[in-house]
């Protein structure tokens, strides 16, 4: 699946899920029960998606990226996001700058700030992601500077 197509499908799917999903309840989702989306050199496991007590829409998951790959190139979106590398090494891309990414690093991306991660190491890079849009908080308008992405 091409990177831009994956991002469209992921974002569109999250929007549909948030509109139709029941509220997330306290529970555990095992990796075996998580929905798996596979692409060339990566797999993404979705754990909790939809609406929760304070969140209008959320996406939580874990990615396993093989050496030399990325799920998608650096991108922007209206949601806030945290990303934690739990294994491996790679390269962060944040607002057009690139620098080393290592196990234990955490990224926070504000709405519409460009960000991404690529595996440039010799072993799988694994990250956990928490992406959401809070209830009663209007979606920030997309700045003109990001509309070409």
Short mmCIF file of N, CA and C in Angstrom, two decimals:
data_model
loop_
_atom_site.label_atom_id
_atom_site.label_comp_id
_atom_site.label_asym_id
_atom_site.label_seq_id
_atom_site.Cartn_x
_atom_site.Cartn_y
_atom_site.Cartn_z
N UNK A 1 0.86 -1.17 0.00
CA UNK A 1 0.00 0.00 0.00
C UNK A 1 0.90 1.22 0.00
N UNK A 2 0.66 2.14 -0.90
CA UNK A 2 1.46 3.36 -0.98
C UNK A 2 1.28 4.19 0.28
N UNK A 3 2.31 4.96 0.63
CA UNK A 3 2.30 5.73 1.88
C UNK A 3 1.14 6.71 1.96
N UNK A 4 0.91 7.50 0.90
CA UNK A 4 -0.18 8.47 0.94
C UNK A 4 -1.52 7.76 1.04
N UNK A 5 -1.66 6.64 0.33
CA UNK A 5 -2.90 5.88 0.38
C UNK A 5 -3.12 5.33 1.79
N UNK A 6 -2.05 4.82 2.43
CA UNK A 6 -2.16 4.31 3.79
C UNK A 6 -2.63 5.41 4.73
N UNK A 7 -2.03 6.60 4.63
CA UNK A 7 -2.42 7.70 5.51
C UNK A 7 -3.87 8.07 5.30
N UNK A 8 -4.33 8.10 4.02
CA UNK A 8 -5.73 8.41 3.75
C UNK A 8 -6.63 7.35 4.35
N UNK A 9 -6.30 6.08 4.15
CA UNK A 9 -7.12 4.98 4.68
C UNK A 9 -7.12 5.02 6.20
N UNK A 10 -5.96 5.24 6.82
CA UNK A 10 -5.86 5.29 8.28
C UNK A 10 -6.69 6.44 8.83
N UNK A 11 -6.54 7.62 8.26
CA UNK A 11 -7.29 8.79 8.75
C UNK A 11 -8.78 8.64 8.47
N UNK A 12 -9.15 8.18 7.28
CA UNK A 12 -10.56 7.99 6.96
C UNK A 12 -11.17 6.92 7.85
N UNK A 13 -10.44 5.85 8.09
CA UNK A 13 -10.93 4.78 8.96
C UNK A 13 -11.12 5.26 10.38
N UNK A 14 -10.21 6.08 10.86
CA UNK A 14 -10.33 6.63 12.20
C UNK A 14 -11.55 7.52 12.29
N UNK A 15 -11.81 8.33 11.25
CA UNK A 15 -12.98 9.19 11.25
C UNK A 15 -14.26 8.36 11.28
N UNK A 16 -14.33 7.33 10.45
CA UNK A 16 -15.52 6.47 10.42
C UNK A 16 -15.69 5.77 11.75
N UNK A 17 -14.62 5.23 12.30
CA UNK A 17 -14.72 4.55 13.59
C UNK A 17 -15.20 5.49 14.67
N UNK A 18 -14.70 6.71 14.67
CA UNK A 18 -15.10 7.65 15.72
C UNK A 18 -16.57 8.02 15.59
N UNK A 19 -17.10 7.99 14.37
CA UNK A 19 -18.50 8.35 14.17
C UNK A 19 -19.43 7.19 14.50
N UNK A 20 -18.94 5.95 14.41
CA UNK A 20 -19.81 4.80 14.58
C UNK A 20 -19.46 3.93 15.78
N UNK A 21 -18.28 4.08 16.33
CA UNK A 21 -17.83 3.20 17.40
C UNK A 21 -18.51 3.52 18.72
N UNK A 22 -18.68 2.50 19.52
CA UNK A 22 -19.16 2.70 20.87
C UNK A 22 -18.00 3.26 21.69
N UNK A 23 -18.35 3.83 22.83
CA UNK A 23 -17.31 4.39 23.68
C UNK A 23 -16.38 3.28 24.16
N UNK A 24 -15.08 3.56 24.14
CA UNK A 24 -14.09 2.61 24.63
C UNK A 24 -14.32 2.41 26.12
N UNK A 25 -14.33 1.17 26.55
CA UNK A 25 -14.52 0.84 27.96
C UNK A 25 -13.21 0.27 28.51
N UNK A 26 -13.06 0.28 29.81
CA UNK A 26 -11.87 -0.28 30.45
C UNK A 26 -11.73 -1.74 30.02
N UNK A 27 -10.60 -2.07 29.44
CA UNK A 27 -10.38 -3.43 28.94
C UNK A 27 -8.93 -3.60 28.55
N UNK A 28 -8.59 -4.80 28.18
CA UNK A 28 -7.26 -5.13 27.68
C UNK A 28 -7.41 -5.70 26.28
N UNK A 29 -6.58 -5.24 25.37
CA UNK A 29 -6.53 -5.82 24.03
C UNK A 29 -5.15 -6.44 23.89
N UNK A 30 -5.10 -7.72 23.61
CA UNK A 30 -3.82 -8.40 23.42
C UNK A 30 -3.31 -8.15 22.01
N UNK A 31 -2.04 -8.35 21.81
CA UNK A 31 -1.49 -8.19 20.47
C UNK A 31 -2.17 -9.14 19.50
N UNK A 32 -2.47 -10.35 19.97
CA UNK A 32 -3.15 -11.33 19.11
C UNK A 32 -4.53 -10.84 18.69
N UNK A 33 -5.19 -10.04 19.52
CA UNK A 33 -6.53 -9.54 19.20
C UNK A 33 -6.52 -8.18 18.50
N UNK A 34 -5.38 -7.52 18.45
CA UNK A 34 -5.29 -6.22 17.80
C UNK A 34 -5.42 -6.40 16.28
N UNK A 35 -6.09 -5.45 15.64
CA UNK A 35 -6.20 -5.48 14.17
C UNK A 35 -4.82 -5.18 13.58
N UNK A 36 -4.38 -5.99 12.64
CA UNK A 36 -3.06 -5.82 12.03
C UNK A 36 -3.21 -5.36 10.58
N UNK A 37 -2.51 -4.28 10.25
CA UNK A 37 -2.46 -3.76 8.88
C UNK A 37 -1.01 -3.91 8.43
N UNK A 38 -0.79 -4.61 7.32
CA UNK A 38 0.57 -4.89 6.87
C UNK A 38 0.87 -4.17 5.57
N UNK A 39 2.10 -3.66 5.49
CA UNK A 39 2.60 -3.03 4.29
C UNK A 39 3.99 -3.55 3.99
N UNK A 40 4.63 -2.97 2.99
CA UNK A 40 5.98 -3.41 2.64
C UNK A 40 6.95 -2.98 3.72
N UNK A 41 7.46 -3.94 4.50
CA UNK A 41 8.46 -3.67 5.52
C UNK A 41 7.90 -3.24 6.86
N UNK A 42 6.57 -3.31 7.06
CA UNK A 42 6.01 -2.89 8.33
C UNK A 42 4.68 -3.58 8.61
N UNK A 43 4.33 -3.58 9.89
CA UNK A 43 3.00 -4.01 10.33
C UNK A 43 2.56 -3.03 11.42
N UNK A 44 1.28 -2.66 11.38
CA UNK A 44 0.73 -1.75 12.38
C UNK A 44 -0.42 -2.44 13.09
N UNK A 45 -0.34 -2.52 14.42
CA UNK A 45 -1.38 -3.14 15.24
C UNK A 45 -2.23 -2.03 15.87
N UNK A 46 -3.54 -2.02 15.59
CA UNK A 46 -4.46 -1.06 16.20
C UNK A 46 -5.08 -1.69 17.43
N UNK A 47 -5.01 -1.01 18.55
CA UNK A 47 -5.55 -1.53 19.81
C UNK A 47 -6.88 -0.88 20.17
N UNK A 48 -6.86 0.39 20.49
CA UNK A 48 -8.10 1.10 20.82
C UNK A 48 -8.31 2.21 19.79
N UNK A 49 -9.48 2.23 19.17
CA UNK A 49 -9.84 3.30 18.26
C UNK A 49 -11.27 3.72 18.59
N UNK A 50 -11.58 4.95 18.32
CA UNK A 50 -12.94 5.43 18.53
C UNK A 50 -13.01 6.51 19.58
N UNK A 51 -14.04 6.45 20.41
CA UNK A 51 -14.33 7.48 21.39
C UNK A 51 -14.11 6.94 22.80
N UNK A 52 -13.60 7.80 23.67
CA UNK A 52 -13.46 7.45 25.09
C UNK A 52 -14.07 8.56 25.93
N UNK A 53 -13.92 8.49 27.21
CA UNK A 53 -14.53 9.46 28.11
C UNK A 53 -14.25 10.90 27.71
N UNK A 54 -12.99 11.25 27.45
CA UNK A 54 -12.64 12.63 27.14
C UNK A 54 -12.15 12.85 25.72
N UNK A 55 -12.17 11.80 24.91
CA UNK A 55 -11.59 11.88 23.57
C UNK A 55 -12.66 11.58 22.52
N UNK A 56 -12.78 12.49 21.56
CA UNK A 56 -13.75 12.33 20.48
C UNK A 56 -13.34 11.20 19.54
N UNK A 57 -12.07 11.15 19.20
CA UNK A 57 -11.55 10.06 18.37
C UNK A 57 -10.12 9.79 18.80
N UNK A 58 -9.77 8.54 18.79
CA UNK A 58 -8.43 8.16 19.18
C UNK A 58 -7.93 7.01 18.32
N UNK A 59 -6.63 6.90 18.24
CA UNK A 59 -5.97 5.77 17.62
C UNK A 59 -4.81 5.42 18.54
N UNK A 60 -4.77 4.19 19.02
CA UNK A 60 -3.63 3.71 19.78
C UNK A 60 -3.13 2.47 19.07
N UNK A 61 -1.83 2.33 19.03
CA UNK A 61 -1.31 1.17 18.33
C UNK A 61 0.18 1.01 18.51
N UNK A 62 0.69 -0.01 17.81
CA UNK A 62 2.11 -0.33 17.85
C UNK A 62 2.53 -0.68 16.43
N UNK A 63 3.67 -0.18 16.03
CA UNK A 63 4.21 -0.48 14.71
C UNK A 63 5.53 -1.23 14.84
N UNK A 64 5.74 -2.15 13.93
CA UNK A 64 7.02 -2.86 13.80
C UNK A 64 7.50 -2.56 12.38
N UNK A 65 8.64 -1.85 12.30
CA UNK A 65 9.18 -1.42 11.01
C UNK A 65 10.53 -2.09 10.79
N UNK A 66 10.67 -2.74 9.66
CA UNK A 66 11.92 -3.42 9.33
C UNK A 66 12.99 -2.41 8.90
N UNK A 67 14.27 -2.78 9.00
CA UNK A 67 15.35 -1.87 8.60
C UNK A 67 15.16 -1.33 7.18
N UNK A 68 15.36 -0.02 7.04
CA UNK A 68 15.26 0.63 5.75
C UNK A 68 13.86 1.08 5.36
N UNK A 69 12.89 0.85 6.21
CA UNK A 69 11.50 1.18 5.88
C UNK A 69 10.92 2.23 6.82
N UNK A 70 9.78 2.79 6.40
CA UNK A 70 8.96 3.66 7.22
C UNK A 70 7.51 3.34 6.85
N UNK A 71 6.57 3.58 7.76
CA UNK A 71 5.16 3.34 7.44
C UNK A 71 4.69 4.33 6.40
N UNK A 72 5.09 5.56 6.55
CA UNK A 72 4.75 6.62 5.62
C UNK A 72 5.77 7.73 5.78
N UNK A 73 5.92 8.56 4.77
CA UNK A 73 6.86 9.67 4.91
C UNK A 73 6.33 10.67 5.94
N UNK A 74 7.17 11.62 6.35
CA UNK A 74 6.70 12.64 7.29
C UNK A 74 5.38 13.24 6.81
N UNK A 75 4.50 13.50 7.77
CA UNK A 75 3.13 13.90 7.44
C UNK A 75 2.60 14.88 8.48
N UNK A 76 1.42 15.42 8.23
CA UNK A 76 0.74 16.32 9.15
C UNK A 76 -0.71 15.87 9.31
N UNK A 77 -1.32 16.22 10.43
CA UNK A 77 -2.73 15.96 10.67
C UNK A 77 -3.21 16.85 11.80
N UNK A 78 -4.53 16.93 11.97
CA UNK A 78 -5.13 17.83 12.97
C UNK A 78 -5.07 17.29 14.39
N UNK A 79 -4.77 16.01 14.56
CA UNK A 79 -4.77 15.40 15.88
C UNK A 79 -3.44 15.61 16.60
N UNK A 80 -3.50 15.57 17.94
CA UNK A 80 -2.29 15.53 18.74
C UNK A 80 -1.78 14.09 18.75
N UNK A 81 -0.49 13.91 18.97
CA UNK A 81 0.07 12.56 18.91
C UNK A 81 1.33 12.44 19.76
N UNK A 82 1.43 11.31 20.47
CA UNK A 82 2.68 10.89 21.12
C UNK A 82 3.15 9.62 20.44
N UNK A 83 4.45 9.49 20.27
CA UNK A 83 5.05 8.30 19.68
C UNK A 83 6.27 7.94 20.52
N UNK A 84 6.36 6.69 20.98
CA UNK A 84 7.45 6.23 21.84
C UNK A 84 8.16 5.07 21.15
N UNK A 85 9.47 5.18 20.97
CA UNK A 85 10.25 4.08 20.40
C UNK A 85 10.60 3.12 21.54
N UNK A 86 10.14 1.88 21.42
CA UNK A 86 10.40 0.88 22.45
C UNK A 86 11.53 -0.07 22.07
N UNK A 87 11.91 -0.07 20.79
CA UNK A 87 13.02 -0.91 20.34
C UNK A 87 13.57 -0.37 19.04
N UNK A 88 14.89 -0.40 18.90
CA UNK A 88 15.51 -0.06 17.64
C UNK A 88 16.02 1.36 17.55
N UNK A 89 16.53 1.67 16.37
CA UNK A 89 17.08 2.99 16.08
C UNK A 89 16.61 3.43 14.71
N UNK A 90 16.58 4.73 14.54
CA UNK A 90 16.15 5.25 13.25
C UNK A 90 16.42 6.72 13.14
N UNK A 91 15.52 7.38 12.43
CA UNK A 91 15.67 8.80 12.16
C UNK A 91 14.32 9.48 12.34
N UNK A 92 14.27 10.48 13.21
CA UNK A 92 13.10 11.32 13.38
C UNK A 92 13.08 12.36 12.27
N UNK A 93 11.91 12.75 11.87
CA UNK A 93 11.71 13.93 11.04
C UNK A 93 10.71 14.80 11.79
N UNK A 94 11.11 16.01 12.16
CA UNK A 94 10.26 16.93 12.90
C UNK A 94 10.38 18.32 12.28
N UNK A 95 9.28 18.81 11.75
CA UNK A 95 9.23 20.14 11.15
C UNK A 95 10.35 20.35 10.14
N UNK A 96 10.61 19.35 9.31
CA UNK A 96 11.60 19.46 8.25
C UNK A 96 13.03 19.15 8.65
N UNK A 97 13.28 18.94 9.94
CA UNK A 97 14.62 18.58 10.39
C UNK A 97 14.68 17.09 10.68
N UNK A 98 15.84 16.46 10.46
CA UNK A 98 16.01 15.05 10.77
C UNK A 98 17.14 14.89 11.77
N UNK A 99 16.98 13.89 12.65
CA UNK A 99 18.00 13.59 13.65
C UNK A 99 17.78 12.18 14.17
N UNK A 100 18.77 11.66 14.89
CA UNK A 100 18.77 10.28 15.36
C UNK A 100 17.58 9.99 16.28
N UNK A 101 17.00 8.80 16.09
CA UNK A 101 15.91 8.30 16.94
C UNK A 101 16.40 7.01 17.60
N UNK A 102 16.20 6.88 18.91
CA UNK A 102 16.71 5.73 19.66
C UNK A 102 15.66 5.19 20.61
N UNK A 103 15.86 3.94 21.04
CA UNK A 103 14.99 3.31 22.04
C UNK A 103 14.83 4.25 23.23
N UNK A 104 13.59 4.43 23.66
CA UNK A 104 13.29 5.29 24.79
C UNK A 104 12.92 6.71 24.42
N UNK A 105 13.16 7.12 23.17
CA UNK A 105 12.78 8.46 22.72
C UNK A 105 11.27 8.57 22.62
N UNK A 106 10.76 9.78 22.87
CA UNK A 106 9.34 10.05 22.73
C UNK A 106 9.14 11.33 21.93
N UNK A 107 8.20 11.30 21.01
CA UNK A 107 7.85 12.45 20.20
C UNK A 107 6.46 12.93 20.59
N UNK A 108 6.28 14.23 20.69
CA UNK A 108 4.95 14.82 20.76
C UNK A 108 4.79 15.68 19.52
N UNK A 109 3.68 15.51 18.81
CA UNK A 109 3.39 16.32 17.64
C UNK A 109 2.11 17.10 17.87
N UNK A 110 2.21 18.42 17.81
CA UNK A 110 1.05 19.29 17.88
C UNK A 110 0.28 19.19 16.56
N UNK A 111 -0.99 19.59 16.57
CA UNK A 111 -1.74 19.58 15.32
C UNK A 111 -1.01 20.33 14.21
N UNK A 112 -0.98 19.71 13.04
CA UNK A 112 -0.43 20.27 11.81
C UNK A 112 1.08 20.42 11.79
N UNK A 113 1.81 19.90 12.79
CA UNK A 113 3.27 19.92 12.73
C UNK A 113 3.76 18.65 12.05
N UNK A 114 4.63 18.83 11.05
CA UNK A 114 5.15 17.70 10.29
C UNK A 114 6.03 16.82 11.20
N UNK A 115 5.84 15.49 11.06
CA UNK A 115 6.61 14.55 11.87
C UNK A 115 6.62 13.17 11.21
N UNK A 116 7.60 12.37 11.59
CA UNK A 116 7.69 11.01 11.09
C UNK A 116 8.90 10.31 11.69
N UNK A 117 8.98 9.00 11.43
CA UNK A 117 10.11 8.21 11.88
C UNK A 117 10.39 7.12 10.84
N UNK A 118 11.68 6.85 10.63
CA UNK A 118 12.11 5.83 9.67
C UNK A 118 13.13 4.93 10.36
N UNK A 119 13.09 3.64 10.07
CA UNK A 119 14.06 2.71 10.62
C UNK A 119 15.33 2.77 9.78
N UNK A 120 16.40 3.29 10.35
CA UNK A 120 17.69 3.32 9.67
C UNK A 120 18.68 2.38 10.37
N UNK A 121 18.19 1.59 11.34
CA UNK A 121 19.05 0.67 12.09
C UNK A 121 19.13 -0.69 11.44
N UNK A 122 19.68 -1.65 12.20
CA UNK A 122 19.89 -3.01 11.72
C UNK A 122 18.88 -4.02 12.25
N UNK A 123 17.96 -3.57 13.10
CA UNK A 123 16.94 -4.45 13.68
C UNK A 123 15.58 -3.78 13.56
N UNK A 124 14.51 -4.52 13.77
CA UNK A 124 13.20 -3.89 13.70
C UNK A 124 13.09 -2.71 14.67
N UNK A 125 12.44 -1.64 14.21
CA UNK A 125 12.14 -0.50 15.05
C UNK A 125 10.68 -0.66 15.47
N UNK A 126 10.42 -0.60 16.76
CA UNK A 126 9.05 -0.73 17.27
C UNK A 126 8.68 0.57 17.97
N UNK A 127 7.50 1.10 17.63
CA UNK A 127 7.01 2.27 18.35
C UNK A 127 5.56 2.07 18.76
N UNK A 128 5.19 2.75 19.83
CA UNK A 128 3.82 2.79 20.32
C UNK A 128 3.31 4.20 20.07
N UNK A 129 2.07 4.32 19.61
CA UNK A 129 1.51 5.62 19.27
C UNK A 129 0.17 5.84 19.97
N UNK A 130 -0.04 7.07 20.40
CA UNK A 130 -1.30 7.52 20.99
C UNK A 130 -1.68 8.80 20.24
N UNK A 131 -2.76 8.74 19.49
CA UNK A 131 -3.19 9.87 18.67
C UNK A 131 -4.65 10.15 19.00
N UNK A 132 -5.00 11.44 19.18
CA UNK A 132 -6.37 11.73 19.60
C UNK A 132 -6.79 13.15 19.26
N UNK A 133 -8.12 13.34 19.36
CA UNK A 133 -8.71 14.67 19.32
C UNK A 133 -9.69 14.76 20.47
N UNK A 134 -9.47 15.69 21.37
CA UNK A 134 -10.28 15.83 22.58
C UNK A 134 -11.69 16.32 22.28
N UNK A 135 -12.62 15.89 23.12
CA UNK A 135 -14.01 16.36 23.01
C UNK A 135 -14.08 17.84 23.35
N UNK A 136 -15.07 18.51 22.80
CA UNK A 136 -15.32 19.93 23.06
C UNK A 136 -14.13 20.82 22.75
N UNK A 137 -13.28 20.37 21.86
CA UNK A 137 -12.10 21.14 21.47
C UNK A 137 -12.14 21.20 19.94
N UNK A 138 -12.43 22.35 19.36
CA UNK A 138 -12.55 22.40 17.90
C UNK A 138 -11.26 21.97 17.20
N UNK A 139 -11.43 21.33 16.06
CA UNK A 139 -10.27 20.94 15.26
C UNK A 139 -9.58 22.21 14.78
N UNK A 140 -8.29 22.33 15.03
CA UNK A 140 -7.60 23.55 14.58
C UNK A 140 -7.54 23.59 13.05
N UNK A 141 -7.74 24.75 12.48
CA UNK A 141 -7.68 24.84 11.01
C UNK A 141 -6.29 24.52 10.49
N UNK A 142 -6.26 23.91 9.34
CA UNK A 142 -4.96 23.56 8.74
C UNK A 142 -4.29 24.83 8.21
N UNK A 143 -3.06 25.08 8.65
CA UNK A 143 -2.34 26.25 8.13
C UNK A 143 -2.09 26.11 6.64
N UNK A 144 -2.11 27.21 5.93
CA UNK A 144 -1.87 27.17 4.48
C UNK A 144 -0.53 26.53 4.15
N UNK A 145 0.45 26.67 5.03
CA UNK A 145 1.80 26.15 4.77
C UNK A 145 1.83 24.63 4.73
N UNK A 146 0.83 23.92 5.28
CA UNK A 146 0.85 22.46 5.30
C UNK A 146 -0.05 21.87 4.22
N UNK A 147 -0.84 22.65 3.53
CA UNK A 147 -1.83 22.11 2.62
C UNK A 147 -1.26 21.46 1.38
N UNK A 148 0.00 21.60 1.11
CA UNK A 148 0.63 20.94 -0.04
C UNK A 148 1.14 19.55 0.32
N UNK A 149 1.09 19.17 1.61
CA UNK A 149 1.63 17.87 2.07
C UNK A 149 0.64 16.78 1.80
#
